[in-house]
């Protein structure tokens, strides 16, 4: 089936920029999509094109989304457009979902039982660490600040020296951070950020595991890439490997989660990190009226460290 037949059969209606993105299957591609430009439509259509026109096995396609709700929405939209025949064979996952899968696979081949993920326990351990180091009871704001700082450290992969020089609204944070991680290990627990920390350590230290997942996921799509953290980018790049069939969709102008360790620099430096990378644009906003679009475009032109584009 060629693209024309595919478009007619499944009622795919795309502008030229969207069509170029759907057809970009091989090699590293960064799609810079402004708000309201139809990126989910393009992602779903591209997966359909890969399966029906390029005969790519659904099991070899990994789509990474920012939230669990987004994974469900994207699967639902794929099923609505293309039916259920292939949807169950596709993987739509958050980065934590991929990390847990890596931990479970490692546990199976080594016979080691993965640590349980702390949920409510993590907050209790934060309180314990805070009290043990500062000798006072934490306020809700104290707990929130500590948890945010812990997540930032792990997502940015900061060294001990970097942690010591980190400016946070928490007294004695390096000591609290150390006490927190120690109690987690003593209780055979990990937090949600540790899922990524341990998963990437496994991939970096065990070539057999890395090769298994590289062979499994020959094509990787990443949605909302501007909100992805450094450790998440590192893991995705590691999984992509030399094959580098990596399709990242994002927009550094929309990055608003720096306090959560979002790492839009990976988009700005995409061409440096990936040989023969393609940069594609989707600049047409279908969501807002002309006045809003024009005002937004004037505003983002003053942003620094960005690719040149317009809404």
Short mmCIF file of N, CA and C in Angstrom, two decimals, residues 139-205:
data_model
loop_
_atom_site.label_atom_id
_atom_site.label_comp_id
_atom_site.label_asym_id
_atom_site.label_seq_id
_atom_site.Cartn_x
_atom_site.Cartn_y
_atom_site.Cartn_z
N UNK A 139 7.27 21.01 57.78
CA UNK A 139 5.96 21.50 57.35
C UNK A 139 5.63 20.86 56.00
N UNK A 140 4.40 21.04 55.55
CA UNK A 140 4.03 20.53 54.23
C UNK A 140 4.91 21.14 53.15
N UNK A 141 5.24 22.42 53.32
CA UNK A 141 6.09 23.10 52.35
C UNK A 141 7.50 22.53 52.36
N UNK A 142 8.00 22.18 53.55
CA UNK A 142 9.32 21.54 53.66
C UNK A 142 9.35 20.23 52.88
N UNK A 143 8.33 19.42 53.09
CA UNK A 143 8.25 18.11 52.43
C UNK A 143 8.20 18.28 50.91
N UNK A 144 7.37 19.22 50.46
CA UNK A 144 7.25 19.48 49.02
C UNK A 144 8.59 19.92 48.43
N UNK A 145 9.29 20.83 49.13
CA UNK A 145 10.58 21.32 48.64
C UNK A 145 11.62 20.21 48.58
N UNK A 146 11.64 19.35 49.60
CA UNK A 146 12.59 18.24 49.62
C UNK A 146 12.29 17.27 48.47
N UNK A 147 11.03 16.91 48.31
CA UNK A 147 10.66 15.97 47.25
C UNK A 147 10.99 16.53 45.86
N UNK A 148 10.73 17.82 45.65
CA UNK A 148 11.05 18.44 44.37
C UNK A 148 12.55 18.42 44.11
N UNK A 149 13.33 18.72 45.15
CA UNK A 149 14.78 18.74 45.01
C UNK A 149 15.34 17.34 44.75
N UNK A 150 14.81 16.34 45.44
CA UNK A 150 15.25 14.96 45.24
C UNK A 150 14.98 14.53 43.80
N UNK A 151 13.78 14.83 43.32
CA UNK A 151 13.43 14.46 41.95
C UNK A 151 14.32 15.19 40.94
N UNK A 152 14.61 16.44 41.20
CA UNK A 152 15.48 17.22 40.30
C UNK A 152 16.87 16.61 40.23
N UNK A 153 17.42 16.25 41.37
CA UNK A 153 18.77 15.67 41.42
C UNK A 153 18.84 14.38 40.61
N UNK A 154 17.86 13.52 40.79
CA UNK A 154 17.89 12.22 40.12
C UNK A 154 17.62 12.35 38.62
N UNK A 155 16.74 13.27 38.25
CA UNK A 155 16.44 13.45 36.84
C UNK A 155 17.57 14.14 36.08
N UNK A 156 18.31 14.99 36.77
CA UNK A 156 19.44 15.68 36.14
C UNK A 156 20.75 14.90 36.27
N UNK A 157 20.71 13.78 36.99
CA UNK A 157 21.90 12.93 37.18
C UNK A 157 23.06 13.72 37.77
N UNK A 158 22.77 14.47 38.84
CA UNK A 158 23.79 15.31 39.45
C UNK A 158 24.76 14.48 40.28
N UNK A 159 26.02 14.91 40.27
CA UNK A 159 27.06 14.27 41.07
C UNK A 159 26.98 14.77 42.52
N UNK A 160 27.76 14.14 43.41
CA UNK A 160 27.78 14.57 44.81
C UNK A 160 28.21 16.03 44.92
N UNK A 161 29.22 16.41 44.15
CA UNK A 161 29.70 17.79 44.19
C UNK A 161 28.63 18.75 43.70
N UNK A 162 27.92 18.36 42.66
CA UNK A 162 26.85 19.22 42.13
C UNK A 162 25.70 19.34 43.13
N UNK A 163 25.42 18.26 43.85
CA UNK A 163 24.37 18.29 44.86
C UNK A 163 24.74 19.26 45.98
N UNK A 164 25.99 19.25 46.37
CA UNK A 164 26.46 20.14 47.44
C UNK A 164 26.32 21.61 47.06
N UNK A 165 26.49 21.92 45.79
CA UNK A 165 26.42 23.31 45.35
C UNK A 165 25.04 23.70 44.83
N UNK A 166 24.07 22.78 44.90
CA UNK A 166 22.73 23.04 44.40
C UNK A 166 22.01 24.04 45.30
N UNK A 167 21.40 25.04 44.71
CA UNK A 167 20.65 26.04 45.46
C UNK A 167 19.19 25.62 45.57
N UNK A 168 18.79 25.20 46.75
CA UNK A 168 17.41 24.79 47.01
C UNK A 168 16.93 25.42 48.31
N UNK A 169 15.61 25.48 48.47
CA UNK A 169 15.02 26.08 49.67
C UNK A 169 14.92 25.05 50.79
N UNK A 170 16.01 24.33 51.01
CA UNK A 170 16.03 23.28 52.04
C UNK A 170 17.40 23.32 52.72
N UNK A 171 17.40 23.57 54.03
CA UNK A 171 18.66 23.54 54.77
C UNK A 171 19.18 22.11 54.87
N UNK A 172 20.47 21.96 54.72
CA UNK A 172 21.15 20.66 54.84
C UNK A 172 20.59 19.63 53.86
N UNK A 173 20.24 20.09 52.67
CA UNK A 173 19.65 19.16 51.70
C UNK A 173 20.55 17.98 51.35
N UNK A 174 21.86 18.17 51.11
CA UNK A 174 22.70 17.00 50.77
C UNK A 174 22.63 15.90 51.81
N UNK A 175 22.60 16.29 53.10
CA UNK A 175 22.52 15.28 54.16
C UNK A 175 21.15 14.61 54.19
N UNK A 176 20.10 15.41 53.97
CA UNK A 176 18.75 14.85 53.92
C UNK A 176 18.62 13.88 52.74
N UNK A 177 19.16 14.27 51.61
CA UNK A 177 19.12 13.43 50.41
C UNK A 177 19.82 12.09 50.67
N UNK A 178 20.97 12.15 51.32
CA UNK A 178 21.72 10.92 51.62
C UNK A 178 20.95 10.04 52.59
N UNK A 179 20.37 10.64 53.63
CA UNK A 179 19.60 9.87 54.61
C UNK A 179 18.36 9.25 53.98
N UNK A 180 17.72 9.97 53.11
CA UNK A 180 16.53 9.49 52.41
C UNK A 180 16.85 8.24 51.58
N UNK A 181 17.90 8.32 50.78
CA UNK A 181 18.27 7.18 49.93
C UNK A 181 18.73 5.98 50.76
N UNK A 182 19.40 6.24 51.86
CA UNK A 182 19.86 5.15 52.73
C UNK A 182 18.67 4.39 53.31
N UNK A 183 17.65 5.11 53.78
CA UNK A 183 16.49 4.42 54.35
C UNK A 183 15.72 3.66 53.28
N UNK A 184 15.66 4.21 52.07
CA UNK A 184 15.02 3.48 50.98
C UNK A 184 15.72 2.13 50.77
N UNK A 185 17.03 2.16 50.68
CA UNK A 185 17.78 0.91 50.44
C UNK A 185 17.61 -0.07 51.60
N UNK A 186 17.62 0.44 52.82
CA UNK A 186 17.47 -0.43 54.00
C UNK A 186 16.12 -1.13 54.00
N UNK A 187 15.12 -0.50 53.41
CA UNK A 187 13.78 -1.08 53.35
C UNK A 187 13.50 -1.77 52.02
N UNK A 188 14.55 -1.92 51.19
CA UNK A 188 14.42 -2.56 49.86
C UNK A 188 13.35 -1.88 49.02
N UNK A 189 13.38 -0.54 49.02
CA UNK A 189 12.43 0.25 48.26
C UNK A 189 13.16 1.17 47.29
N UNK A 190 12.46 1.58 46.26
CA UNK A 190 12.93 2.64 45.37
C UNK A 190 11.78 3.62 45.16
N UNK A 191 12.10 4.86 44.81
CA UNK A 191 11.02 5.78 44.46
C UNK A 191 10.85 5.78 42.94
N UNK A 192 9.91 6.59 42.45
CA UNK A 192 9.60 6.56 41.02
C UNK A 192 10.79 7.04 40.17
N UNK A 193 11.55 8.00 40.68
CA UNK A 193 12.72 8.45 39.94
C UNK A 193 13.81 7.39 39.95
N UNK A 194 13.89 6.61 41.03
CA UNK A 194 14.86 5.51 41.09
C UNK A 194 14.60 4.46 40.02
N UNK A 195 13.35 4.32 39.60
CA UNK A 195 13.08 3.38 38.51
C UNK A 195 13.96 3.70 37.31
N UNK A 196 14.06 4.98 36.98
CA UNK A 196 14.91 5.40 35.86
C UNK A 196 16.38 5.28 36.21
N UNK A 197 16.74 5.67 37.43
CA UNK A 197 18.15 5.61 37.85
C UNK A 197 18.69 4.18 37.76
N UNK A 198 17.94 3.24 38.29
CA UNK A 198 18.38 1.84 38.26
C UNK A 198 18.31 1.26 36.86
N UNK A 199 17.27 1.63 36.11
CA UNK A 199 17.12 1.09 34.75
C UNK A 199 18.27 1.51 33.86
N UNK A 200 18.67 2.78 33.93
CA UNK A 200 19.75 3.23 33.05
C UNK A 200 21.09 2.66 33.51
N UNK A 201 21.26 2.43 34.81
CA UNK A 201 22.48 1.78 35.30
C UNK A 201 22.57 0.36 34.74
N UNK A 202 21.45 -0.33 34.71
CA UNK A 202 21.42 -1.69 34.16
C UNK A 202 21.77 -1.67 32.68
N UNK A 203 21.16 -0.75 31.93
CA UNK A 203 21.45 -0.66 30.49
C UNK A 203 22.91 -0.34 30.23
N UNK A 204 23.50 0.50 31.07
CA UNK A 204 24.89 0.90 30.88
C UNK A 204 25.87 -0.18 31.34
N UNK A 205 25.43 -1.05 32.26
CA UNK A 205 26.35 -2.02 32.85
C UNK A 205 26.20 -3.44 32.31
#
